[in-house]
mmCIF file of C-alpha atoms and ligand atoms in Angstrom:
data_model
loop_
_atom_site.group_PDB
_atom_site.id
_atom_site.type_symbol
_atom_site.label_atom_id
_atom_site.label_comp_id
_atom_site.label_asym_id
_atom_site.label_seq_id
_atom_site.Cartn_x
_atom_site.Cartn_y
_atom_site.Cartn_z
ATOM 1 C CA UNK A 7 -26.149 24.671 30.518
ATOM 2 C CA UNK A 8 -23.807 27.701 30.396
ATOM 3 C CA UNK A 9 -24.471 30.102 27.808
ATOM 4 C CA UNK A 10 -21.952 30.077 24.891
ATOM 5 C CA UNK A 11 -21.388 33.622 24.806
ATOM 6 C CA UNK A 12 -20.502 33.763 28.632
ATOM 7 C CA UNK A 13 -18.204 30.785 28.348
ATOM 8 C CA UNK A 14 -16.070 32.357 25.552
ATOM 9 C CA UNK A 15 -16.273 35.803 27.522
ATOM 10 C CA UNK A 16 -17.847 37.775 24.513
ATOM 11 C CA UNK A 17 -21.100 39.831 24.134
ATOM 12 C CA UNK A 18 -23.926 38.686 22.129
ATOM 13 C CA UNK A 19 -23.120 41.122 19.374
ATOM 14 C CA UNK A 20 -19.515 39.939 19.071
ATOM 15 C CA UNK A 21 -18.170 39.735 15.439
ATOM 16 C CA UNK A 22 -16.784 36.266 14.181
ATOM 17 C CA UNK A 23 -13.263 37.771 14.591
ATOM 18 C CA UNK A 24 -13.898 38.430 18.164
ATOM 19 C CA UNK A 25 -15.245 35.088 18.780
ATOM 20 C CA UNK A 26 -12.299 33.674 17.137
ATOM 21 C CA UNK A 27 -9.859 35.616 19.170
ATOM 22 C CA UNK A 28 -11.500 34.756 22.424
ATOM 23 C CA UNK A 29 -11.531 31.042 21.636
ATOM 24 C CA UNK A 30 -8.020 31.319 20.544
ATOM 25 C CA UNK A 31 -6.936 32.819 23.874
ATOM 26 C CA UNK A 32 -8.950 30.289 25.960
ATOM 27 C CA UNK A 33 -7.880 27.296 23.959
ATOM 28 C CA UNK A 34 -4.309 28.166 24.540
ATOM 29 C CA UNK A 35 -4.927 28.350 28.412
ATOM 30 C CA UNK A 36 -7.215 25.135 28.489
ATOM 31 C CA UNK A 37 -5.933 22.895 25.929
ATOM 32 C CA UNK A 38 -5.367 19.360 27.476
ATOM 33 C CA UNK A 39 -1.832 19.337 26.029
ATOM 34 C CA UNK A 40 -1.034 22.691 27.817
ATOM 35 C CA UNK A 41 -3.145 22.234 30.998
ATOM 36 C CA UNK A 42 -3.913 18.649 32.193
ATOM 37 C CA UNK A 43 -6.442 18.207 34.625
ATOM 38 C CA UNK A 44 -10.203 17.466 34.955
ATOM 39 C CA UNK A 45 -11.388 21.035 35.354
ATOM 40 C CA UNK A 46 -9.377 22.548 32.341
ATOM 41 C CA UNK A 47 -10.703 19.708 30.340
ATOM 42 C CA UNK A 48 -14.351 20.022 31.100
ATOM 43 C CA UNK A 49 -14.024 23.915 30.392
ATOM 44 C CA UNK A 50 -12.130 23.311 27.153
ATOM 45 C CA UNK A 51 -14.825 20.936 26.005
ATOM 46 C CA UNK A 52 -17.407 24.021 26.778
ATOM 47 C CA UNK A 53 -15.259 26.419 25.104
ATOM 48 C CA UNK A 54 -14.809 24.413 21.962
ATOM 49 C CA UNK A 55 -18.372 23.726 21.733
ATOM 50 C CA UNK A 56 -19.463 27.392 22.228
ATOM 51 C CA UNK A 57 -16.945 28.250 19.668
ATOM 52 C CA UNK A 58 -18.322 25.413 17.215
ATOM 53 C CA UNK A 59 -21.796 26.861 17.334
ATOM 54 C CA UNK A 60 -20.978 30.670 17.436
ATOM 55 C CA UNK A 61 -18.341 30.593 14.510
ATOM 56 C CA UNK A 62 -20.771 28.946 12.120
ATOM 57 C CA UNK A 63 -23.337 31.781 11.164
ATOM 58 C CA UNK A 64 -26.210 29.315 10.645
ATOM 59 C CA UNK A 65 -25.820 27.407 14.017
ATOM 60 C CA UNK A 66 -25.313 30.783 15.727
ATOM 61 C CA UNK A 67 -28.555 32.087 14.456
ATOM 62 C CA UNK A 68 -30.185 28.867 15.429
ATOM 63 C CA UNK A 69 -28.757 29.269 18.967
ATOM 64 C CA UNK A 70 -29.660 32.848 19.140
ATOM 65 C CA UNK A 71 -33.331 31.839 18.539
ATOM 66 C CA UNK A 72 -32.978 29.401 21.458
ATOM 67 C CA UNK A 73 -32.342 26.065 19.587
ATOM 68 C CA UNK A 74 -28.889 24.820 20.373
ATOM 69 C CA UNK A 75 -28.351 21.359 19.091
ATOM 70 C CA UNK A 76 -27.678 20.104 22.687
ATOM 71 C CA UNK A 77 -24.565 19.413 24.081
ATOM 72 C CA UNK A 78 -24.436 15.961 25.639
ATOM 73 C CA UNK A 79 -21.628 15.594 28.192
ATOM 74 C CA UNK A 80 -19.197 14.079 25.715
ATOM 75 C CA UNK A 81 -20.032 16.443 22.915
ATOM 76 C CA UNK A 82 -17.322 17.942 21.137
ATOM 77 C CA UNK A 83 -14.841 14.975 21.610
ATOM 78 C CA UNK A 84 -12.807 14.317 18.593
ATOM 79 C CA UNK A 85 -13.421 17.708 17.605
ATOM 80 C CA UNK A 86 -11.432 19.989 19.756
ATOM 81 C CA UNK A 87 -7.868 18.794 18.428
ATOM 82 C CA UNK A 88 -8.847 19.649 15.017
ATOM 83 C CA UNK A 89 -10.035 23.041 15.657
ATOM 84 C CA UNK A 90 -6.993 23.753 17.958
ATOM 85 C CA UNK A 91 -4.916 22.652 14.902
ATOM 86 C CA UNK A 92 -6.630 25.005 12.781
ATOM 87 C CA UNK A 93 -5.501 27.738 14.899
ATOM 88 C CA UNK A 94 -2.121 26.797 15.869
ATOM 89 C CA UNK A 95 -0.958 24.431 13.367
ATOM 90 C CA UNK A 96 0.204 20.903 13.611
ATOM 91 C CA UNK A 97 2.152 21.697 16.785
ATOM 92 C CA UNK A 98 -1.179 21.221 18.719
ATOM 93 C CA UNK A 99 -1.434 17.463 17.718
ATOM 94 C CA UNK A 100 -0.637 15.313 14.829
ATOM 95 C CA UNK A 101 -4.046 14.413 13.517
ATOM 96 C CA UNK A 102 -4.365 15.869 10.103
ATOM 97 C CA UNK A 103 -2.262 18.606 11.061
ATOM 98 C CA UNK A 104 -0.288 19.239 7.740
ATOM 99 C CA UNK A 105 -1.141 18.553 4.189
ATOM 100 C CA UNK A 106 0.145 15.484 2.593
ATOM 101 C CA UNK A 107 3.376 15.664 0.525
ATOM 102 C CA UNK A 108 3.069 14.574 -3.113
ATOM 103 C CA UNK A 109 6.482 13.398 -2.998
ATOM 104 C CA UNK A 110 6.782 9.921 -1.709
ATOM 105 C CA UNK A 111 9.530 7.425 -1.688
ATOM 106 C CA UNK A 112 9.350 5.222 -4.785
ATOM 107 C CA UNK A 113 8.873 1.463 -4.931
ATOM 108 C CA UNK A 114 11.352 -1.158 -4.724
ATOM 109 C CA UNK A 115 12.066 -2.952 -8.213
ATOM 110 C CA UNK A 116 12.878 -6.484 -8.688
ATOM 111 C CA UNK A 117 14.805 -7.687 -11.684
ATOM 112 C CA UNK A 118 15.651 -11.470 -12.466
ATOM 113 C CA UNK A 119 18.858 -12.635 -13.833
ATOM 114 C CA UNK A 120 19.967 -16.033 -15.019
ATOM 115 C CA UNK A 121 23.487 -17.009 -14.444
ATOM 116 C CA UNK A 122 25.787 -20.016 -15.491
ATOM 117 C CA UNK A 123 27.666 -21.911 -13.082
ATOM 118 C CA UNK A 124 30.750 -20.645 -14.390
ATOM 119 C CA UNK A 125 29.596 -17.069 -13.631
ATOM 120 C CA UNK A 126 29.162 -18.258 -9.934
ATOM 121 C CA UNK A 127 32.746 -19.620 -9.583
ATOM 122 C CA UNK A 128 34.239 -16.447 -10.342
ATOM 123 C CA UNK A 129 31.635 -13.640 -10.101
ATOM 124 C CA UNK A 130 30.531 -11.812 -13.293
ATOM 125 C CA UNK A 131 29.999 -8.350 -14.615
ATOM 126 C CA UNK A 132 26.515 -7.673 -16.094
ATOM 127 C CA UNK A 133 24.684 -4.848 -17.888
ATOM 128 C CA UNK A 134 20.988 -5.374 -16.849
ATOM 129 C CA UNK A 135 18.056 -3.611 -18.520
ATOM 130 C CA UNK A 136 15.935 -2.088 -15.750
ATOM 131 C CA UNK A 137 12.398 -0.759 -16.677
ATOM 132 C CA UNK A 138 11.545 1.715 -13.833
ATOM 133 C CA UNK A 139 9.848 5.094 -13.259
ATOM 134 C CA UNK A 140 12.415 7.984 -13.391
ATOM 135 C CA UNK A 141 12.146 11.720 -12.858
ATOM 136 C CA UNK A 142 10.165 13.261 -15.887
ATOM 137 C CA UNK A 143 12.599 15.569 -17.674
ATOM 138 C CA UNK A 144 9.947 18.080 -18.609
ATOM 139 C CA UNK A 145 8.732 19.189 -15.258
ATOM 140 C CA UNK A 146 11.733 17.755 -13.391
ATOM 141 C CA UNK A 147 9.329 16.155 -10.814
ATOM 142 C CA UNK A 148 7.386 19.219 -10.040
ATOM 143 C CA UNK A 149 4.357 17.593 -11.851
ATOM 144 C CA UNK A 150 3.448 21.056 -13.484
ATOM 145 C CA UNK A 151 3.728 22.244 -16.811
ATOM 146 C CA UNK A 152 7.039 24.393 -17.123
ATOM 147 C CA UNK A 153 6.260 27.912 -16.117
ATOM 148 C CA UNK A 154 3.321 26.935 -13.730
ATOM 149 C CA UNK A 155 2.972 26.017 -10.161
ATOM 150 C CA UNK A 156 0.616 24.288 -7.852
ATOM 151 C CA UNK A 157 -1.969 26.634 -6.413
ATOM 152 C CA UNK A 158 -3.512 26.546 -2.842
ATOM 153 C CA UNK A 159 -6.585 24.571 -2.616
ATOM 154 C CA UNK A 160 -9.526 26.843 -1.898
ATOM 155 C CA UNK A 161 -11.617 24.427 -0.408
ATOM 156 C CA UNK A 162 -9.367 23.375 2.437
ATOM 157 C CA UNK A 163 -7.337 26.760 2.510
ATOM 158 C CA UNK A 164 -4.206 24.527 1.981
ATOM 159 C CA UNK A 165 -4.391 22.589 5.055
ATOM 160 C CA UNK A 166 -5.188 19.386 3.077
ATOM 161 C CA UNK A 167 -8.153 18.559 5.333
ATOM 162 C CA UNK A 168 -11.711 19.716 5.968
ATOM 163 C CA UNK A 169 -13.759 19.663 9.136
ATOM 164 C CA UNK A 170 -17.256 18.487 9.086
ATOM 165 C CA UNK A 171 -19.958 18.976 11.630
ATOM 166 C CA UNK A 172 -21.726 15.767 12.157
ATOM 167 C CA UNK A 173 -24.848 15.886 14.134
ATOM 168 C CA UNK A 174 -24.929 12.701 16.417
ATOM 169 C CA UNK A 175 -26.636 11.437 19.559
ATOM 170 C CA UNK A 176 -23.789 13.150 21.522
ATOM 171 C CA UNK A 177 -24.454 16.399 19.968
ATOM 172 C CA UNK A 178 -22.424 18.183 17.274
ATOM 173 C CA UNK A 179 -19.112 16.206 16.523
ATOM 174 C CA UNK A 180 -16.354 17.873 14.487
ATOM 175 C CA UNK A 181 -14.493 15.504 12.359
ATOM 176 C CA UNK A 182 -11.568 16.048 10.185
ATOM 177 C CA UNK A 183 -11.333 14.333 6.842
ATOM 178 C CA UNK A 184 -8.883 14.792 3.792
ATOM 179 C CA UNK A 185 -9.855 17.236 1.202
ATOM 180 C CA UNK A 186 -11.524 15.679 -1.720
ATOM 181 C CA UNK A 187 -10.693 18.440 -3.925
ATOM 182 C CA UNK A 188 -7.065 18.310 -3.608
ATOM 183 C CA UNK A 189 -6.694 14.735 -2.021
ATOM 184 C CA UNK A 190 -5.210 16.176 1.043
ATOM 185 C CA UNK A 191 -2.269 17.700 -0.648
ATOM 186 C CA UNK A 192 -3.428 21.324 0.114
ATOM 187 C CA UNK A 193 -2.549 22.291 -3.513
ATOM 188 C CA UNK A 194 -4.129 21.716 -6.788
ATOM 189 C CA UNK A 195 -2.116 21.528 -10.045
ATOM 190 C CA UNK A 196 -3.926 23.673 -12.570
ATOM 191 C CA UNK A 197 -1.703 22.827 -15.637
ATOM 192 C CA UNK A 198 -0.550 19.234 -15.122
ATOM 193 C CA UNK A 199 2.703 18.575 -17.118
ATOM 194 C CA UNK A 200 1.796 16.547 -20.480
ATOM 195 C CA UNK A 201 4.741 14.412 -20.590
ATOM 196 C CA UNK A 202 4.011 12.674 -17.228
ATOM 197 C CA UNK A 203 0.219 13.346 -16.674
ATOM 198 C CA UNK A 204 1.165 15.332 -13.646
ATOM 199 C CA UNK A 205 2.891 12.259 -11.953
ATOM 200 C CA UNK A 206 6.435 14.001 -12.122
ATOM 201 C CA UNK A 207 7.804 10.620 -13.181
ATOM 202 C CA UNK A 208 7.757 8.519 -16.460
ATOM 203 C CA UNK A 209 8.693 4.946 -17.270
ATOM 204 C CA UNK A 210 12.073 4.496 -18.814
ATOM 205 C CA UNK A 211 14.462 1.605 -19.578
ATOM 206 C CA UNK A 212 17.929 2.035 -18.614
ATOM 207 C CA UNK A 213 21.078 -0.182 -18.243
ATOM 208 C CA UNK A 214 22.395 -0.807 -14.669
ATOM 209 C CA UNK A 215 26.110 -2.184 -14.701
ATOM 210 C CA UNK A 216 26.863 -4.210 -11.732
ATOM 211 C CA UNK A 217 29.464 -6.770 -10.564
ATOM 212 C CA UNK A 218 27.775 -9.961 -9.303
ATOM 213 C CA UNK A 219 29.977 -11.593 -6.586
ATOM 214 C CA UNK A 220 31.117 -15.108 -6.751
ATOM 215 C CA UNK A 221 29.264 -17.744 -4.774
ATOM 216 C CA UNK A 222 25.743 -16.485 -5.271
ATOM 217 C CA UNK A 223 22.890 -19.072 -5.456
ATOM 218 C CA UNK A 224 19.662 -19.471 -6.903
ATOM 219 C CA UNK A 225 16.986 -17.338 -4.921
ATOM 220 C CA UNK A 226 19.541 -14.922 -3.496
ATOM 221 C CA UNK A 227 18.688 -11.154 -3.764
ATOM 222 C CA UNK A 228 21.109 -8.538 -4.363
ATOM 223 C CA UNK A 229 20.139 -5.211 -3.072
ATOM 224 C CA UNK A 230 21.029 -1.959 -4.798
ATOM 225 C CA UNK A 231 19.977 0.939 -2.635
ATOM 226 C CA UNK A 232 18.418 3.823 -4.438
ATOM 227 C CA UNK A 233 18.262 2.249 -7.908
ATOM 228 C CA UNK A 234 14.517 1.275 -7.846
ATOM 229 C CA UNK A 235 11.631 3.427 -8.856
ATOM 230 C CA UNK A 236 11.524 7.086 -8.395
ATOM 231 C CA UNK A 237 8.884 8.239 -6.154
ATOM 232 C CA UNK A 238 5.750 10.304 -7.100
ATOM 233 C CA UNK A 239 6.573 13.989 -7.620
ATOM 234 C CA UNK A 240 10.347 13.448 -7.810
ATOM 235 C CA UNK A 241 10.354 11.614 -4.419
ATOM 236 C CA UNK A 242 13.542 9.568 -3.392
ATOM 237 C CA UNK A 243 14.125 6.318 -5.244
ATOM 238 C CA UNK A 244 13.211 2.733 -3.805
ATOM 239 C CA UNK A 245 15.899 0.028 -3.901
ATOM 240 C CA UNK A 246 16.545 -2.395 -6.801
ATOM 241 C CA UNK A 247 16.651 -6.067 -6.065
ATOM 242 C CA UNK A 248 18.399 -8.513 -8.349
ATOM 243 C CA UNK A 249 17.143 -12.047 -7.988
ATOM 244 C CA UNK A 250 19.652 -14.662 -9.207
ATOM 245 C CA UNK A 251 18.767 -18.096 -10.844
ATOM 246 C CA UNK A 252 21.727 -20.342 -11.519
ATOM 247 C CA UNK A 253 21.051 -22.339 -14.655
ATOM 248 C CA UNK A 254 21.775 -26.062 -14.271
ATOM 249 C CA UNK A 255 25.015 -27.092 -15.818
ATOM 250 C CA UNK A 256 25.223 -30.213 -17.908
ATOM 251 C CA UNK A 257 28.324 -31.600 -16.221
ATOM 252 C CA UNK A 258 28.878 -29.881 -12.806
ATOM 253 C CA UNK A 259 26.561 -29.495 -9.901
ATOM 254 C CA UNK A 260 27.120 -27.540 -6.690
ATOM 255 C CA UNK A 261 27.383 -28.804 -3.142
ATOM 256 C CA UNK A 262 28.082 -25.978 -0.731
ATOM 257 C CA UNK A 263 31.361 -24.338 -2.274
ATOM 258 C CA UNK A 264 32.417 -27.683 -3.787
ATOM 259 C CA UNK A 265 31.362 -28.812 -7.488
ATOM 260 C CA UNK A 266 30.575 -32.429 -8.199
ATOM 261 C CA UNK A 267 30.933 -34.297 -11.499
ATOM 262 C CA UNK A 268 31.286 -37.824 -12.721
ATOM 263 C CA UNK A 269 34.457 -39.106 -14.386
ATOM 264 C CA UNK A 270 33.622 -42.057 -16.766
ATOM 265 C CA UNK A 271 36.609 -44.512 -16.792
ATOM 266 C CA UNK A 272 37.025 -47.432 -19.146
ATOM 267 C CA UNK A 273 37.559 -50.861 -17.461
ATOM 268 C CA UNK A 274 41.268 -51.166 -18.867
ATOM 269 C CA UNK A 275 42.052 -47.446 -17.671
ATOM 270 C CA UNK A 276 40.569 -48.329 -14.200
ATOM 271 C CA UNK A 277 42.651 -51.539 -13.994
ATOM 272 C CA UNK A 278 45.856 -50.194 -15.439
ATOM 273 C CA UNK A 279 45.656 -46.508 -14.302
ATOM 274 C CA UNK A 280 46.212 -43.531 -16.486
ATOM 275 C CA UNK A 281 46.701 -39.861 -16.647
ATOM 276 C CA UNK A 282 43.897 -37.725 -18.241
ATOM 277 C CA UNK A 283 43.110 -34.138 -18.512
ATOM 278 C CA UNK A 284 39.657 -32.816 -17.629
ATOM 279 C CA UNK A 285 38.006 -29.540 -18.538
ATOM 280 C CA UNK A 286 37.100 -27.934 -15.038
ATOM 281 C CA UNK A 287 35.292 -24.518 -15.221
ATOM 282 C CA UNK A 288 38.523 -22.757 -14.935
ATOM 283 C CA UNK A 289 40.324 -24.685 -17.710
ATOM 284 C CA UNK A 290 41.919 -28.098 -18.074
ATOM 285 C CA UNK A 291 43.319 -30.040 -14.978
ATOM 286 C CA UNK A 292 45.439 -32.968 -15.143
ATOM 287 C CA UNK A 293 44.192 -35.892 -13.209
ATOM 288 C CA UNK A 294 46.037 -39.219 -12.283
ATOM 289 C CA UNK A 295 43.870 -42.273 -11.985
ATOM 290 C CA UNK A 296 45.848 -44.867 -9.883
ATOM 291 C CA UNK A 297 45.876 -48.429 -11.276
ATOM 292 C CA UNK A 298 42.875 -50.279 -9.616
ATOM 293 C CA UNK A 299 40.754 -47.355 -9.115
ATOM 294 C CA UNK A 300 37.312 -48.246 -7.819
ATOM 295 C CA UNK A 301 33.838 -47.209 -9.059
ATOM 296 C CA UNK A 302 32.551 -44.786 -6.509
ATOM 297 C CA UNK A 303 35.905 -43.513 -5.622
ATOM 298 C CA UNK A 304 36.147 -39.741 -5.113
ATOM 299 C CA UNK A 305 39.007 -37.923 -6.523
ATOM 300 C CA UNK A 306 39.353 -34.454 -5.103
ATOM 301 C CA UNK A 307 40.887 -31.404 -6.940
ATOM 302 C CA UNK A 308 41.633 -28.904 -4.343
ATOM 303 C CA UNK A 309 40.603 -25.220 -4.957
ATOM 304 C CA UNK A 310 38.764 -25.816 -8.063
ATOM 305 C CA UNK A 311 35.400 -25.289 -6.605
ATOM 306 C CA UNK A 312 33.450 -21.991 -5.934
ATOM 307 C CA UNK A 313 34.673 -19.020 -4.221
ATOM 308 C CA UNK A 314 32.292 -18.393 -1.426
ATOM 309 C CA UNK A 315 30.039 -15.407 -1.084
ATOM 310 C CA UNK A 316 31.783 -14.376 2.090
ATOM 311 C CA UNK A 317 35.420 -15.325 2.000
ATOM 312 C CA UNK A 318 37.980 -16.289 -0.423
ATOM 313 C CA UNK A 319 38.990 -19.810 0.091
ATOM 314 C CA UNK A 320 37.747 -21.659 -2.947
ATOM 315 C CA UNK A 321 35.923 -25.004 -2.670
ATOM 316 C CA UNK A 322 37.103 -28.223 -4.126
ATOM 317 C CA UNK A 323 36.165 -30.019 -7.388
ATOM 318 C CA UNK A 324 35.053 -33.600 -6.536
ATOM 319 C CA UNK A 325 34.888 -36.280 -9.246
ATOM 320 C CA UNK A 326 33.128 -39.831 -8.677
ATOM 321 C CA UNK A 327 34.733 -42.394 -10.713
ATOM 322 C CA UNK A 328 32.256 -44.310 -12.723
ATOM 323 C CA UNK A 329 33.653 -47.471 -14.386
ATOM 324 C CA UNK A 330 32.033 -48.253 -17.728
ATOM 325 C CA UNK A 331 31.650 -51.866 -18.451
ATOM 326 C CA UNK A 332 31.970 -52.733 -22.091
ATOM 327 C CA UNK A 333 28.646 -54.049 -23.565
ATOM 328 C CA UNK A 334 29.870 -55.193 -27.071
ATOM 329 C CA UNK A 335 32.673 -57.239 -27.575
ATOM 330 C CA UNK A 336 33.960 -58.975 -30.647
ATOM 331 C CA UNK A 337 35.002 -62.701 -30.367
ATOM 332 C CA UNK A 338 38.705 -61.819 -29.821
ATOM 333 C CA UNK A 339 38.063 -59.211 -27.088
ATOM 334 C CA UNK A 340 35.620 -61.899 -25.187
ATOM 335 C CA UNK A 341 38.335 -64.629 -25.484
ATOM 336 C CA UNK A 342 40.894 -62.060 -23.851
ATOM 337 C CA UNK A 343 38.560 -61.360 -21.078
ATOM 338 C CA UNK A 344 37.633 -64.979 -20.539
ATOM 339 C CA UNK A 345 41.439 -65.672 -20.312
ATOM 340 C CA UNK A 346 41.802 -62.830 -17.981
ATOM 341 C CA UNK A 347 39.035 -64.060 -15.739
ATOM 342 C CA UNK A 348 40.586 -67.652 -15.820
ATOM 343 C CA UNK A 349 44.004 -66.343 -14.733
ATOM 344 C CA UNK A 350 42.869 -63.868 -11.861
ATOM 345 C CA UNK A 351 40.619 -66.319 -10.104
ATOM 346 C CA UNK A 352 38.243 -63.432 -9.313
ATOM 347 C CA UNK A 353 35.886 -64.064 -6.387
ATOM 348 C CA UNK A 354 32.272 -64.802 -7.118
ATOM 349 C CA UNK A 355 29.802 -61.993 -6.565
ATOM 350 C CA UNK A 356 29.229 -61.488 -2.817
ATOM 351 C CA UNK A 357 26.874 -59.152 -0.763
ATOM 352 C CA UNK A 358 28.186 -56.234 1.086
ATOM 353 C CA UNK A 359 26.816 -53.035 2.620
ATOM 354 C CA UNK A 360 24.747 -50.866 0.628
ATOM 355 C CA UNK A 361 26.884 -47.908 -0.617
ATOM 356 C CA UNK A 362 25.114 -44.786 0.390
ATOM 357 C CA UNK A 363 28.145 -42.788 -0.594
ATOM 358 C CA UNK A 364 28.464 -39.574 -2.100
ATOM 359 C CA UNK A 365 28.803 -41.279 -5.599
ATOM 360 C CA UNK A 366 25.218 -42.641 -5.032
ATOM 361 C CA UNK A 367 24.181 -39.096 -4.397
ATOM 362 C CA UNK A 368 25.975 -37.964 -7.490
ATOM 363 C CA UNK A 369 24.179 -40.398 -9.615
ATOM 364 C CA UNK A 370 20.576 -39.286 -8.278
ATOM 365 C CA UNK A 371 21.234 -35.840 -8.966
ATOM 366 C CA UNK A 372 22.058 -36.591 -12.701
ATOM 367 C CA UNK A 373 19.020 -38.881 -12.957
ATOM 368 C CA UNK A 374 16.774 -36.199 -11.379
ATOM 369 C CA UNK A 375 18.135 -33.343 -13.521
HETATM 370 ZN ZN1 ZN B 26 6.254 15.952 -16.105
HETATM 371 ZN ZN1 ZN B 27 -8.216 20.934 -0.457
#
């Protein structure tokens, strides 16, 4: 096995500084990123291992006394990248190169809002209370008591990570781990801000004003970029999502962009026809029932439905006719109906195809709520 001093090209009396300089020079020549190839790679491992041993006073003493830890062929792997980074910064590789930033993007926030069907028809303006993290006013997100600053971590010298020599079957292996003392930030905060306990953000309730467009549906999420939680240490905000629930309406239900309802019509009105005024979601609408309108007929009122989310052409209001049969008749009414029946020679009940029309669907909708 090559002598570590020879590998680095330094004398046995070399100072730690000289050893460091020699390693730095050789590593620049031989690092696999700079000098790909089998031979350079093998030499780089040797150089790195030699440096590992000689830069650590304890190991160097042991080596000088003839007891090297043994450098199995693959020894030093996983290590040279880290040492290289220590000298040349993160440019040498991306593993553990830079300390972590305290600033991180905040989380997205979700707020639920319940709308009436009328809000959906036209769109609505809402002021919504949102409870999220916001930047701490006291420290303005710095996490430090005003007038103080983070200080460089002594344990990792500000790099955010520490190297640990692990003795394994393969020899000494250098691993890089986040520094426990500063959690990898490279700095510690000696005087955390008292308002936010050093988080740089506090929870706060605020009001977000927004226009909810027409045509939204239950389950739809509207995204408000940058209105979510502020990140730790004043990091950028996440997004705010507004999840819509549309409350069921006691009269109208929705099918696509159309509104559906049932119109209850008395038997005489169905027979004779009439004009009536109904309350649609946007005000009264005059509706004409032709004489002889049938139960199950659908009357369409154009353009009184919902404005679609994308588009401007409103849907229709469709009204299913339900003829209400009188259940309590006094003697005179009964006599009149009997007379009417006798005159019209109405056919006896007869079987026809089952009516799976919209009106049946409408009724089901009402039964199931
Ligand atoms: Zn603060
Ligand atoms: Zn540290």
